[in-house]
């Protein structure tokens, strides 16, 4: 009752009337309104909260939060603070400022649950709001002008409270709280006894005054009482059928449990003992694995841990994580269990503005609040020691009591019993730390990948720079050579018109020269065709005449010729059609003299002659074809030593000539020399030397064969074993994509068959995945070849995990580099990875393009036949153009899930203009054991399965 009397006197002193309305004098600037909440106040729960507030150890506690200042007080102190603040702002009379006071009631309008005071300037820029929560006995101050409230308004409010307490020295806060506690306990006991009486009368609460827990409507009919949750619920809200309703109404002996309570029981975890760490670790791993991380993150105002917004609770726009809320609830439970025999609340007069200290890690600004400091008792000190991480500043209302202090010994806090809640809070904090570590690890991985991508790009730019420098040097040399070998007309640079006319004259001369060269070339080709026709008509007679003339030369004189006719004037007519009868291109350059070809050596020149020419008698002989000192096979020309050329037949000082490259159906013939030498040999040594040369070249031709290479996206090699074995029967090398094996499983490829060898990479080649954590297989490349050619294949470590390279070291002019590639699929984040893969191919091409023939095959995941080009296609086509690669288009190779051939994404790319004669791509559609959605593709090329020696490699 003393508290009521103090409140009444405090109200009368400030001019408040009985009906609660505040007179508004002329100098007062305040507006008073009312508001309603959408809920109805629960009297019993509100009284329980008031009882907790009355038993609080600390009289008044101020705490900084992210949104402002929170003041928590006991019941009596809160009432004094609330009344003093409301009366102060009702008589608020500062210039250019207005105070708005709002009384907030529940849905019934009978109980005031909150008071809100908003002070703002007339401009509306600087303001602050004070909220008084009556059920929890707390005050919240937030806004842009909190400093003004601390430095000015709060001092006046505290002074008014001290003046009210000075008038009643016989009362203190402790006695008022004890009195309130007794009265609230009596009210609670009365309410509980009434509810127990109602339950004992009917067994269940009255259906007229209770609402459905699901729809919040009165349960007047067709509802059932849940014995587990002690609430009513409609049949329709439970979605019960007529049979279930009849069973519930007829069966009154068993307890009924609604579906809501059943769901709550399913979600409640069983009790885990503290000593059982395995279950706690398993639960922690499960929750970490199933956490759905969102994109919106926020930091807790108390612990500063960044987590998702869905795991934060916002109180007045202040984020607080569930762990900190649990710690606060635990502290409240501990404070309720503490039985304080007596506490000292003697208050000393404080300095005007004591400093509030805050933790620097929260980033809070130091503020000063003019409130007195309470001499903390031993219980308060022990609580602060047990919670060192919680930065709380304790303040007490300046309540003046008797000068004598009565102290009693306090009870110690029990700390031996460890609760499950503490372990749970530690688990939550550890989970937050692990999530933070995962975020940091992910950022580190992203930065590492970005660094690798940048490093690759830098290397590519460096290679392009080097290539450009080489091109510039080549162009400079070419320009200097042209300046030395060509004479240009004198230009007059003084006058622009003369310069233009000079350029036009030069262009005209160049066009005339080009026109002349093209005309001469066309005429030569026409002449060659006519000579071929004439050669085909005279070939049968020429062969017969040459054989007869050769026999006559053996019988009479070795110096006679088989292709010259003697005339009366001692001249011989030479018929070019009877010379080199075994060649089809002997007359291809008949109008070009050997003197016009400076790059041809003196001992090798084109066999060219006019259709008819006159040569002095007995100037040369025709050597039989079997004893010729030259043997040609394809592009290789094998010469006998020069010292043996004079041993088999007559030679003059002028060296012999041979014809150009001929058709494989004909052999080479020897053009006889012009001058005559009296020395002659039968040529027996020449036949012996040429036989060994001929056998060596024929052996090389016999070793020449065809190499068949297949590219196949098998989509899991475990299910495509039969198809791979079938392809390996008729082909030599298979380029595999998407074998779906990880690096520790790559050896399983060797178990497909006994007659094979392989080299492959998995997706975790450079970032291994633990065998216990492997997902479903994906990706991977490999190259499989027969064991018969194992001595010719050498693996290289070029490219990333999507590229596998091998060298094929056969007996050709250049070794063959075979590349199996699987390009990334189309997606929003795969463009950079696609370009990085092309950049790796770019580096491989720069490394091997001069020393090797290159064959690239696999799944490019881009259809180059479509007209709509994207960035991926343009990047790939630019790569093909840069290295002058040849690509063959031969139809669709991919089958969609509907079974339709929809796109061509599997290709072969190979070097253009090599002596391997790559064939066109062939699609294998008749492989019945193929279970993949890709068709295999095959290409063949010329090879020689004889391995080159070291000397041959050095010679090449």
PDB file of N, CA and C in Angstrom, residues 3 28 50 64 130 219 308 390 410 474 478 511 530 551 561 569 594 676 793 822 877 907 921 947-948:
ATOM      1  N   UNK A   3       3.481   1.745  -1.740  1.00  0.00           N
ATOM      2  CA  UNK A   3       3.801   2.093  -3.121  1.00  0.00           C
ATOM      3  C   UNK A   3       2.661   2.869  -3.763  1.00  0.00           C
ATOM      4  N   UNK A  28       2.858  23.845 -21.997  1.00  0.00           N
ATOM      5  CA  UNK A  28       3.126  22.412 -22.150  1.00  0.00           C
ATOM      6  C   UNK A  28       2.944  22.013 -23.604  1.00  0.00           C
ATOM      7  N   UNK A  50       5.610 -10.359 -13.091  1.00  0.00           N
ATOM      8  CA  UNK A  50       5.756  -9.334 -12.059  1.00  0.00           C
ATOM      9  C   UNK A  50       6.405  -9.898 -10.807  1.00  0.00           C
ATOM     10  N   UNK A  64      23.723  -1.213 -22.751  1.00  0.00           N
ATOM     11  CA  UNK A  64      23.727  -0.764 -24.147  1.00  0.00           C
ATOM     12  C   UNK A  64      23.483  -1.960 -25.059  1.00  0.00           C
ATOM     13  N   UNK A 130      10.771   6.297 -25.911  1.00  0.00           N
ATOM     14  CA  UNK A 130      10.888   5.564 -24.652  1.00  0.00           C
ATOM     15  C   UNK A 130       9.696   4.617 -24.569  1.00  0.00           C
ATOM     16  N   UNK A 219     -15.064 -22.677 -28.716  1.00  0.00           N
ATOM     17  CA  UNK A 219     -15.374 -24.099 -28.887  1.00  0.00           C
ATOM     18  C   UNK A 219     -16.772 -24.374 -28.314  1.00  0.00           C
ATOM     19  N   UNK A 308      22.717 -16.436 -40.308  1.00  0.00           N
ATOM     20  CA  UNK A 308      21.555 -16.109 -41.141  1.00  0.00           C
ATOM     21  C   UNK A 308      20.505 -15.369 -40.333  1.00  0.00           C
ATOM     22  N   UNK A 390      29.732 -11.567 -20.448  1.00  0.00           N
ATOM     23  CA  UNK A 390      28.551 -10.717 -20.600  1.00  0.00           C
ATOM     24  C   UNK A 390      28.854  -9.363 -20.000  1.00  0.00           C
ATOM     25  N   UNK A 410      25.146 -14.181   2.986  1.00  0.00           N
ATOM     26  CA  UNK A 410      24.413 -14.645   1.794  1.00  0.00           C
ATOM     27  C   UNK A 410      24.752 -16.092   1.510  1.00  0.00           C
ATOM     28  N   UNK A 474      59.981 -11.336 -87.812  1.00  0.00           N
ATOM     29  CA  UNK A 474      59.876 -11.942 -89.138  1.00  0.00           C
ATOM     30  C   UNK A 474      59.477 -10.902 -90.183  1.00  0.00           C
ATOM     31  N   UNK A 478      61.549  -9.611 -93.449  1.00  0.00           N
ATOM     32  CA  UNK A 478      60.934  -9.673 -94.774  1.00  0.00           C
ATOM     33  C   UNK A 478      60.970  -8.294 -95.450  1.00  0.00           C
ATOM     34  N   UNK A 511      49.376  -5.074-109.907  1.00  0.00           N
ATOM     35  CA  UNK A 511      48.249  -5.824-110.468  1.00  0.00           C
ATOM     36  C   UNK A 511      48.607  -6.424-111.825  1.00  0.00           C
ATOM     37  N   UNK A 530      47.596 -31.016-122.174  1.00  0.00           N
ATOM     38  CA  UNK A 530      47.773 -31.479-123.556  1.00  0.00           C
ATOM     39  C   UNK A 530      48.905 -32.498-123.648  1.00  0.00           C
ATOM     40  N   UNK A 551      68.044 -53.336-126.747  1.00  0.00           N
ATOM     41  CA  UNK A 551      68.686 -54.561-127.219  1.00  0.00           C
ATOM     42  C   UNK A 551      69.733 -54.239-128.271  1.00  0.00           C
ATOM     43  N   UNK A 561      71.784 -44.664-128.512  1.00  0.00           N
ATOM     44  CA  UNK A 561      70.612 -44.274-127.718  1.00  0.00           C
ATOM     45  C   UNK A 561      69.370 -44.899-128.280  1.00  0.00           C
ATOM     46  N   UNK A 569      72.542 -34.971-141.440  1.00  0.00           N
ATOM     47  CA  UNK A 569      73.413 -33.837-141.097  1.00  0.00           C
ATOM     48  C   UNK A 569      74.079 -34.010-139.752  1.00  0.00           C
ATOM     49  N   UNK A 594      66.083 -24.903-116.186  1.00  0.00           N
ATOM     50  CA  UNK A 594      66.710 -25.130-114.874  1.00  0.00           C
ATOM     51  C   UNK A 594      67.408 -23.908-114.356  1.00  0.00           C
ATOM     52  N   UNK A 676      79.508 -36.276-123.518  1.00  0.00           N
ATOM     53  CA  UNK A 676      79.877 -37.685-123.595  1.00  0.00           C
ATOM     54  C   UNK A 676      81.246 -37.878-122.963  1.00  0.00           C
ATOM     55  N   UNK A 793      53.823 -45.551 -77.242  1.00  0.00           N
ATOM     56  CA  UNK A 793      52.985 -44.574 -76.537  1.00  0.00           C
ATOM     57  C   UNK A 793      53.718 -44.109 -75.290  1.00  0.00           C
ATOM     58  N   UNK A 822      37.525 -33.276 -72.332  1.00  0.00           N
ATOM     59  CA  UNK A 822      36.111 -33.189 -71.976  1.00  0.00           C
ATOM     60  C   UNK A 822      35.853 -31.765 -71.494  1.00  0.00           C
ATOM     61  N   UNK A 877      36.065 -21.291 -81.657  1.00  0.00           N
ATOM     62  CA  UNK A 877      36.369 -21.076 -83.070  1.00  0.00           C
ATOM     63  C   UNK A 877      37.616 -20.213 -83.246  1.00  0.00           C
ATOM     64  N   UNK A 907      33.949 -34.057 -81.501  1.00  0.00           N
ATOM     65  CA  UNK A 907      34.726 -33.679 -82.675  1.00  0.00           C
ATOM     66  C   UNK A 907      36.154 -34.206 -82.560  1.00  0.00           C
ATOM     67  N   UNK A 921      35.878 -37.615 -90.144  1.00  0.00           N
ATOM     68  CA  UNK A 921      35.285 -38.232 -88.953  1.00  0.00           C
ATOM     69  C   UNK A 921      34.155 -39.181 -89.353  1.00  0.00           C
ATOM     70  N   UNK A 947      59.403 -48.072 -84.513  1.00  0.00           N
ATOM     71  CA  UNK A 947      59.834 -46.964 -83.669  1.00  0.00           C
ATOM     72  C   UNK A 947      61.126 -46.367 -84.199  1.00  0.00           C
ATOM     73  N   UNK A 948      61.216 -45.042 -84.174  1.00  0.00           N
ATOM     74  CA  UNK A 948      62.406 -44.351 -84.659  1.00  0.00           C
ATOM     75  C   UNK A 948      63.580 -44.560 -83.712  1.00  0.00           C
TER      76      UNK A 948
END
